[in-house]
Amino acid sequence: MHPESLVLLILALCGFGVFLSLILPDRFNRTVLALIGMLEAAAMLMAGAGLLLRGMSFHLSLWQFPTLGTLSIEGDALSGVFLSVTAIVLFAASLYATGQIKKYLGRYSIRRLAIYLHLLTASIVLILTAADALLFLLSWETMSILSYLLVNYEYEKKETPKAGLHMLAMSEVGTMAVAIAFLLLAKGGGGFEFSAMKATSAALSPAVRWTTFLLVFFGFGVKAGLFPVNSWLPRAYGVAPNVFTAILAGITLNLGIYGIIRLFPGLMPMNTPWPGLLMLITGSISAILGILYATKENNLKVLLAHSSIENAGIVIAAWGAGLVFLAQGHRIIAGMAFITSLYHMANHSLYKGLLFLGAGSVESGSGELDLDRLGGLIRRMPWTALFFLAGSLSIAALPPFNGFVSEWLTLQTLLQAPAINSLEIKVAFALCGAVLALTAGLAVTCFVKAFSMAFLGTARSGRARKAAEVPFTMRAPMGVLAFLCLLMGILPTYVIPTLDRAVSPMVHESVTQALVPPFFTPKETHEKLPENFIADFHDLGAQVGKDVLPGRGLVVLHRGGKKNPVVFAMSTSYTLAVLLLLLAGTYLAAKALSTGRVVRKRTAWDGGLRRLFSRMTYTATGFSNPVRVIFEAVFHPTETEDVKGESVVRHFRTAIIRERRETHIVERIFLVPVVSAMRSLSTLFARMHRGRVNLYAGYVLMCLVLALIFIKTLEILQ
Amino acid sequence: MTKWILKGLATGIKTTAYPSVPETAPGVSPGRPGTTYFADKDMELIKHCPAKALFGKAGSVRVDYRRCIHCFQCTRTEGYPSIDWEDGFEWASLAGYPERDQVSITPLGRPFSRSVHIRIVDAGACGACMSEIAQLGKPYYNFHRLGLFVTPTPRKADILLAVGPLTDHMRLALQKTYEAMPSPRRVVAVGTCALSGGPFGPSFISGAGIHETIPVDFSVPGCPPPPLAVLHGLLLAAGRAEPVPLKSRDSARDNPGKEVR
Amino acid sequence: MRYHEQISRFKKWQKDPASSGIDGLSINFDQDIPALCLKCPADRILEVASILQEGRPVFASLVVEEDGGDWNLGYFFYGDSNEGLIRLGTSVPKNRPQLSSLSHLLHAVDWHEREVEDLFGLVFEGHPGLGDFVLHEEWPEGINPMKQGFDALTPYPHREVSPRWRPVSLVRARGAFMMPIGPVYSDYAESAHFLLETVGEDVIRTIVRLFYKYRGVEKIAQTRTVSEALLLSERFTGTSAFAHSLAFCQAIERLWKCKVPDRAVALRTFMAEIERFRHHVAAVAAIAASTGLGVATSQAAIMEEELLRLSCRLTGHRYLFGLNLPGGLSLDISDPDLRGAVREAREVLQRFQDLRRLLTYTSSFLDRIEQVGTVSRECARTTGLVGPVARASGIVKDIRKVLPYALYKDLEFACPNEKEGDGYARLRILFDECKESVKILDSIAGRLPGGPVRTKQMEPRPGAAMGWVEAPIGAAFHWVRTGKDGRIERYRISPPSFLNWHGFHLAAERFAFQDFPIILATFGLSVAESDR
């Protein structure tokens, strides 16, 4: 089927889903939602694959909007990338929903949830395929409101409405900013069609270009969770229903990224490196702050939310680096950066979807999300533990999982900074590279904490002790995502050329040749490579698999010049092979050593205590405390200590109570001052209201005079 | 830093050469009473032993070292001749409990002849035994030269060195330590308290020695046994020394007789 | 108000009981103990205690005795000048064993009250921390072994521990947890259990759980003969055996009105100082070891072993066991031997001072012990710390000065003290005290009287007396009551370690985990001495 008709099919399916939800009784809705959702996802995946792999594209006018133009949809490879990723996460989430939303039955209306989700799917598809600003903004707004409604789904919970409103307010501000930016672009002459905007944007003045850039970047940044417009994100993720959190992190966050990268460089090519640099720096700050707060956080869902900020930061940083390279004319490296960025975006959707589903399973299984009160779940929920471990390894960027590939490529791309001819930018690249490396390190700490505190050790609460494994319908989607994480990790040589199809139109160059050279692909010739280069590689043994594998080789490498033929190289597939060999070897050695011997199993040595109490094991707070101490300046806590004593000399202590309060740095620096300024302003206004009639008459008179003066001045000026 | 190195060098070697050369420095051991032949009227001395360690046999006063606490009453009680006092410190023996078949007690053997790891458990000791054991790790005795090491975890220990009469509150800890040890393992009970409860046990809160809870393989009597006696016990457990009996020796002119207490 | 003013006020009230204004308060001086005894009804004890507290007395011991249908309680105090002991006494009927807790007024009483509650079943009203203490969780509540009629010598069948039992924890903070240490830990450590409460890096509070080594010495001493009890007084803590047996012997001698020959008194003082010297050298070795200073540890250990050998050559025993007897010593030491010993001690001290100099110039060592485990003067006072630890916090109280015994009244020696109260101050105190000890050895050897070392003139006499010494760790008080047949009826030991462990948590608060062994070593406490 052609992607064009598939998109229409998805929209029809969404409509059908809404219709079914309306007429069916609530108890069937769960299954119907899952089935239709999976169908939608399948269609979306086919559409995405068609656009991406088979190089198809389409343009379709939907409706002539009076006075404003035509609403039309369009599909290209970039849409294809996002549609495919969205489809996979949507598929997993829909399947997961059958089991997960059972608990809502009778408490909240599942019909409502189903309608919202179908409409959300439709709006997402329209956003990803919109060919004009009008349709884009309309679907964007629909998506924002539906997201709010979904976050607010469990409205009976205490914190939900507040978090929901916070999210709605922020995303409306973002939408507004984006709308203004589109107006500015449209003012350039071409109207609301993206193609027209693209044609005229080059002629805009630098001031307008900068304004547009800033408005778009921070407007879409709200959805993508970028610093400093992300304060809504951890809260909303924390209270959203588990199915939807996966969609929030795996799909809607990508929409923000999509908005940014669709416009830059696609719609509005940049000729200075500075906007790219701004993106790189903002991305890096988002990343480091995100992971710092994630490491510190103890609520599993909120921890994952902070980590989403981190990952969005990395994606944006890589894209920004690409823009800088592009502006400097290094098209190949720019293409690498763009591929890296898209790769990481896709990876993040997969593993974050997986981890949020895992967190949802932990909550379903134990009723607890606080890491300080979890522990030892691996014995009660082995499958969830296994999949969560896969997700943790992926997000912590450990080979052979997918996170490693994209983070490694990100850092390698940043290391290409010497190609840039401006010292300031080189320094900025170096600093951002260091920050991102630190982020990667902290991510390991963070997810060692997340996994070990939830699944290892002893249970720290009664709920954790009584936890039970989730049903198959909830385990299967996690398994699918975990498998994809591994696949994306070991087959980068197949993923990169695919993504290259989306990137090459932007940089007007194919990067595949530079990253996955043809001589690793047996079907192609070696003509393009110098002799000594091939000889070098032969020695390294990197040609292994040349004749064995049908498709591409398994080594990612960046081809350099004559002097330094290989800039970097790696192969996760070989790493996996070596890893498996080592594991098998270790297992066999252990087996061989222990045969014929009596193996006694004893509990851990406890120093001769009566028994080890769960209070005697490290808590999540304790584990991340060194990070909290080192980055005290960021967290800026206010600590109180209250000693309960019963004596005048206070030597009899019956309790020492410590409390620690923290305000997120973004709220502390940006939100709190704004709110307090607004407050004092309103107090000022309130002071004017003294309740005396003649006073109000005076105000009216004053306003009149001021208005007259203003109009007069305008007249004189003209 | 240099100052410390020079200081160390200037001090020279203090370490004893035992077991290759006998140690004869005065004060390394308090010594202990030995078999003494007394006239019948002086056999009353047995009654003066507050630890009930003395017994008579075939016209001589003998000592049960599992009970002797070095109180010196048998040498310093006026009106009685002094009991023979024997020097030396090679006191360690196989555990002498009827419930333990002595033949089944074997030292650790060849694989442990160069490296033995020891876990010490204080089961209610007064501190003197612990202090003497701690001396082993210090320059004058330095048992590391013989391949003996103290380990903080019983998981790596070959020998359990237990001191003290085994108080009720330490019973579980001792048991857990013993169970945590991998086999082959040996238990060496050090000091009179660990062998018989000493002046403290048996009582409402402490037992009559370590053997009540875990099987003891080797005993080092003494109150406290001097460092070299403990070292003798460790070498015995490692199969590098010969045991001596837990009761004072017979001599050639002994008749087999009945023990009188 | 100073302690001596307090004493003279009480003496005034003794003559005119009505002037005190407290009903039922009777004051008399007991020659046997010897102490100024204040006796009041149980319901007035808080009132009397608050008057007593004005003189800032130092708590010595709480002695509980069974007297027919009553519990007799005696709180013993001493002051900063040579004015003797005060005994604050009261009695409560056995069928209603309740009494106001004094530990709010005199915080040093805290652990003594907990111990009495556990062993005697006396309830101290208003004490927040009663419960499992000496007897751990496996011991059934309501069975109190120190009561008469409880059989000391048969093993007691214990109940199972409730699965709901949890160790006490004080810190309530998000993510707070406990790091358990012990009871079996470290290489040569005595058995004790520490719970370090923390939220990660810094330890907020340390909870000490002792009495893993409780051997019930006080209980099993009852109905034993004096010579048997002497073995217990010597062997409950081997590293300061001589000091404790001396306290026991002094109590017996005081009670049985026995005049110890001068030579024995001098030799006892001599041996007590040898023991103090050896103990402090060993403590310095432990401190050096806790900071990982290998050479210094070895140096101090060499000196410790040399002093042990010296003791063995002089007395036949490395830890001076079997030397003290009621009425003197079991062995005479010849004057040349003694002079030789002094020479040797001086030589060891010389090297010990060299070691001090080296340590003082090792900045990495000072970094680790300075401002570590600091105890303020006020805290040390209220918690009732004694010995070198208290002297390092600026409390100049040495039993040898304030309640002189043996030869100390006639000896010239200084009582070193420091103000900082940190680990380094405690180390300096140890070094200074060693210097004073050798000075004492020197002056005794110079004027040793002749004559016998033991007297036989001892007539068992029913009654009770207190014996005290400044043991190496601090003030030790031994209360002995004998019956008509000369057997022990009640033996109460108040060891200095028990008082100091009570204040240990003050030093082990808000510190980095890796400093814990150092704090432990600079306190230099004995578990065996505390657990008894």
mmCIF file of C-alpha atoms in Angstrom, chain C residues 278-404:
data_model
loop_
_atom_site.group_PDB
_atom_site.id
_atom_site.type_symbol
_atom_site.label_atom_id
_atom_site.label_comp_id
_atom_site.label_asym_id
_atom_site.label_seq_id
_atom_site.Cartn_x
_atom_site.Cartn_y
_atom_site.Cartn_z
ATOM 1 C CA ARG C 278 51.682 -0.457 79.226
ATOM 2 C CA HIS C 279 48.010 0.231 78.620
ATOM 3 C CA HIS C 280 48.666 3.681 77.200
ATOM 4 C CA VAL C 281 51.467 2.420 74.977
ATOM 5 C CA ALA C 282 49.074 -0.187 73.600
ATOM 6 C CA ALA C 283 46.425 2.516 73.119
ATOM 7 C CA VAL C 284 48.879 4.628 71.132
ATOM 8 C CA ALA C 285 49.702 1.574 69.007
ATOM 9 C CA ALA C 286 45.985 1.139 68.327
ATOM 10 C CA ILE C 287 45.593 4.802 67.336
ATOM 11 C CA ALA C 288 48.566 4.571 64.985
ATOM 12 C CA ALA C 289 47.127 1.387 63.508
ATOM 13 C CA SER C 290 43.730 3.015 62.962
ATOM 14 C CA THR C 291 45.340 5.702 60.835
ATOM 15 C CA GLY C 292 47.321 3.107 58.915
ATOM 16 C CA LEU C 293 50.712 4.270 60.159
ATOM 17 C CA GLY C 294 52.618 0.991 60.035
ATOM 18 C CA VAL C 295 55.983 1.946 61.461
ATOM 19 C CA ALA C 296 54.490 3.858 64.379
ATOM 20 C CA THR C 297 52.214 0.926 65.175
ATOM 21 C CA SER C 298 55.173 -1.418 65.171
ATOM 22 C CA GLN C 299 57.252 0.910 67.306
ATOM 23 C CA ALA C 300 54.557 1.219 69.953
ATOM 24 C CA ALA C 301 53.890 -2.514 69.773
ATOM 25 C CA ILE C 302 57.565 -3.249 70.415
ATOM 26 C CA MET C 303 57.418 -1.113 73.549
ATOM 27 C CA GLU C 304 54.174 -2.759 74.623
ATOM 28 C CA GLU C 305 55.744 -6.218 74.332
ATOM 29 C CA GLU C 306 58.820 -5.063 76.222
ATOM 30 C CA LEU C 307 56.676 -3.783 79.060
ATOM 31 C CA LEU C 308 54.727 -7.056 79.061
ATOM 32 C CA ARG C 309 57.986 -8.974 79.358
ATOM 33 C CA LEU C 310 59.120 -6.623 82.076
ATOM 34 C CA SER C 311 55.916 -7.307 84.018
ATOM 35 C CA CYS C 312 56.420 -11.028 83.528
ATOM 36 C CA ARG C 313 59.984 -10.920 84.801
ATOM 37 C CA LEU C 314 58.978 -8.881 87.833
ATOM 38 C CA THR C 315 55.829 -10.702 88.867
ATOM 39 C CA GLY C 316 55.688 -13.935 86.905
ATOM 40 C CA HIS C 317 52.728 -12.833 84.819
ATOM 41 C CA ARG C 318 52.565 -10.644 81.758
ATOM 42 C CA TYR C 319 49.260 -9.085 82.795
ATOM 43 C CA LEU C 320 50.006 -9.024 86.529
ATOM 44 C CA PHE C 321 47.438 -11.693 87.360
ATOM 45 C CA GLY C 322 47.705 -13.343 90.767
ATOM 46 C CA LEU C 323 49.697 -10.538 92.324
ATOM 47 C CA ASN C 324 47.165 -8.650 94.414
ATOM 48 C CA LEU C 325 45.704 -10.286 97.494
ATOM 49 C CA PRO C 326 43.552 -8.757 100.188
ATOM 50 C CA GLY C 327 46.166 -7.730 102.682
ATOM 51 C CA GLY C 328 49.024 -7.159 100.302
ATOM 52 C CA LEU C 329 50.776 -8.875 97.453
ATOM 53 C CA SER C 330 51.479 -12.530 96.816
ATOM 54 C CA LEU C 331 55.058 -11.802 95.897
ATOM 55 C CA ASP C 332 57.829 -9.484 96.974
ATOM 56 C CA ILE C 333 59.963 -7.794 94.404
ATOM 57 C CA SER C 334 63.549 -7.140 95.323
ATOM 58 C CA ASP C 335 64.862 -3.587 95.317
ATOM 59 C CA PRO C 336 67.520 -4.210 92.622
ATOM 60 C CA ASP C 337 64.874 -5.770 90.373
ATOM 61 C CA LEU C 338 62.731 -2.746 90.899
ATOM 62 C CA ARG C 339 65.518 -0.351 90.129
ATOM 63 C CA GLY C 340 66.288 -2.337 87.012
ATOM 64 C CA ALA C 341 62.631 -2.099 86.050
ATOM 65 C CA VAL C 342 62.680 1.658 86.475
ATOM 66 C CA ARG C 343 65.741 1.900 84.295
ATOM 67 C CA GLU C 344 64.033 -0.136 81.628
ATOM 68 C CA ALA C 345 60.818 1.874 81.888
ATOM 69 C CA ARG C 346 62.788 5.092 81.548
ATOM 70 C CA GLU C 347 64.467 3.735 78.462
ATOM 71 C CA VAL C 348 61.132 2.744 76.957
ATOM 72 C CA LEU C 349 59.726 6.161 77.790
ATOM 73 C CA GLN C 350 62.660 7.762 76.042
ATOM 74 C CA ARG C 351 61.777 5.924 72.849
ATOM 75 C CA PHE C 352 58.107 6.606 73.418
ATOM 76 C CA GLN C 353 58.798 10.332 73.517
ATOM 77 C CA ASP C 354 60.810 9.994 70.303
ATOM 78 C CA LEU C 355 57.805 8.356 68.755
ATOM 79 C CA ARG C 356 55.647 11.240 69.916
ATOM 80 C CA ARG C 357 57.968 13.714 68.300
ATOM 81 C CA LEU C 358 57.844 11.824 65.024
ATOM 82 C CA LEU C 359 54.069 11.606 65.138
ATOM 83 C CA THR C 360 53.748 15.313 65.876
ATOM 84 C CA TYR C 361 55.707 16.096 62.724
ATOM 85 C CA THR C 362 53.716 13.755 60.501
ATOM 86 C CA SER C 363 51.059 15.979 58.996
ATOM 87 C CA SER C 364 49.160 13.157 57.322
ATOM 88 C CA PHE C 365 48.705 11.597 60.743
ATOM 89 C CA LEU C 366 47.606 14.841 62.384
ATOM 90 C CA ASP C 367 45.140 15.491 59.562
ATOM 91 C CA ARG C 368 43.398 12.285 60.431
ATOM 92 C CA ILE C 369 43.145 12.703 64.200
ATOM 93 C CA GLU C 370 42.781 16.434 64.631
ATOM 94 C CA GLN C 371 39.187 17.606 65.005
ATOM 95 C CA VAL C 372 37.996 14.044 64.810
ATOM 96 C CA GLY C 373 35.577 12.752 67.398
ATOM 97 C CA THR C 374 35.450 15.982 69.316
ATOM 98 C CA VAL C 375 33.712 15.977 72.675
ATOM 99 C CA SER C 376 33.063 19.377 74.205
ATOM 100 C CA ARG C 377 33.741 20.015 77.862
ATOM 101 C CA GLU C 378 30.063 20.537 78.569
ATOM 102 C CA CYS C 379 29.114 17.259 76.879
ATOM 103 C CA ALA C 380 31.877 15.387 78.675
ATOM 104 C CA ARG C 381 30.662 16.767 81.974
ATOM 105 C CA THR C 382 26.967 16.022 81.540
ATOM 106 C CA THR C 383 27.592 12.556 80.185
ATOM 107 C CA GLY C 384 29.990 11.841 83.012
ATOM 108 C CA LEU C 385 33.096 10.880 81.076
ATOM 109 C CA VAL C 386 36.128 9.854 83.117
ATOM 110 C CA GLY C 387 39.795 9.146 82.658
ATOM 111 C CA PRO C 388 42.062 10.301 79.838
ATOM 112 C CA VAL C 389 39.075 10.883 77.561
ATOM 113 C CA ALA C 390 37.565 13.367 80.030
ATOM 114 C CA ARG C 391 40.914 14.981 80.683
ATOM 115 C CA ALA C 392 41.298 15.570 76.949
ATOM 116 C CA SER C 393 38.049 17.557 77.074
ATOM 117 C CA GLY C 394 39.240 19.792 79.872
ATOM 118 C CA ILE C 395 37.840 17.936 82.882
ATOM 119 C CA VAL C 396 40.654 17.550 85.382
ATOM 120 C CA LYS C 397 39.435 14.706 87.487
ATOM 121 C CA ASP C 398 41.829 12.030 88.521
ATOM 122 C CA ILE C 399 40.885 9.705 91.344
ATOM 123 C CA ARG C 400 44.521 9.602 92.344
ATOM 124 C CA LYS C 401 44.173 13.313 93.171
ATOM 125 C CA VAL C 402 40.582 13.745 94.321
ATOM 126 C CA LEU C 403 40.192 10.481 96.256
ATOM 127 C CA PRO C 404 43.808 9.519 96.890
#
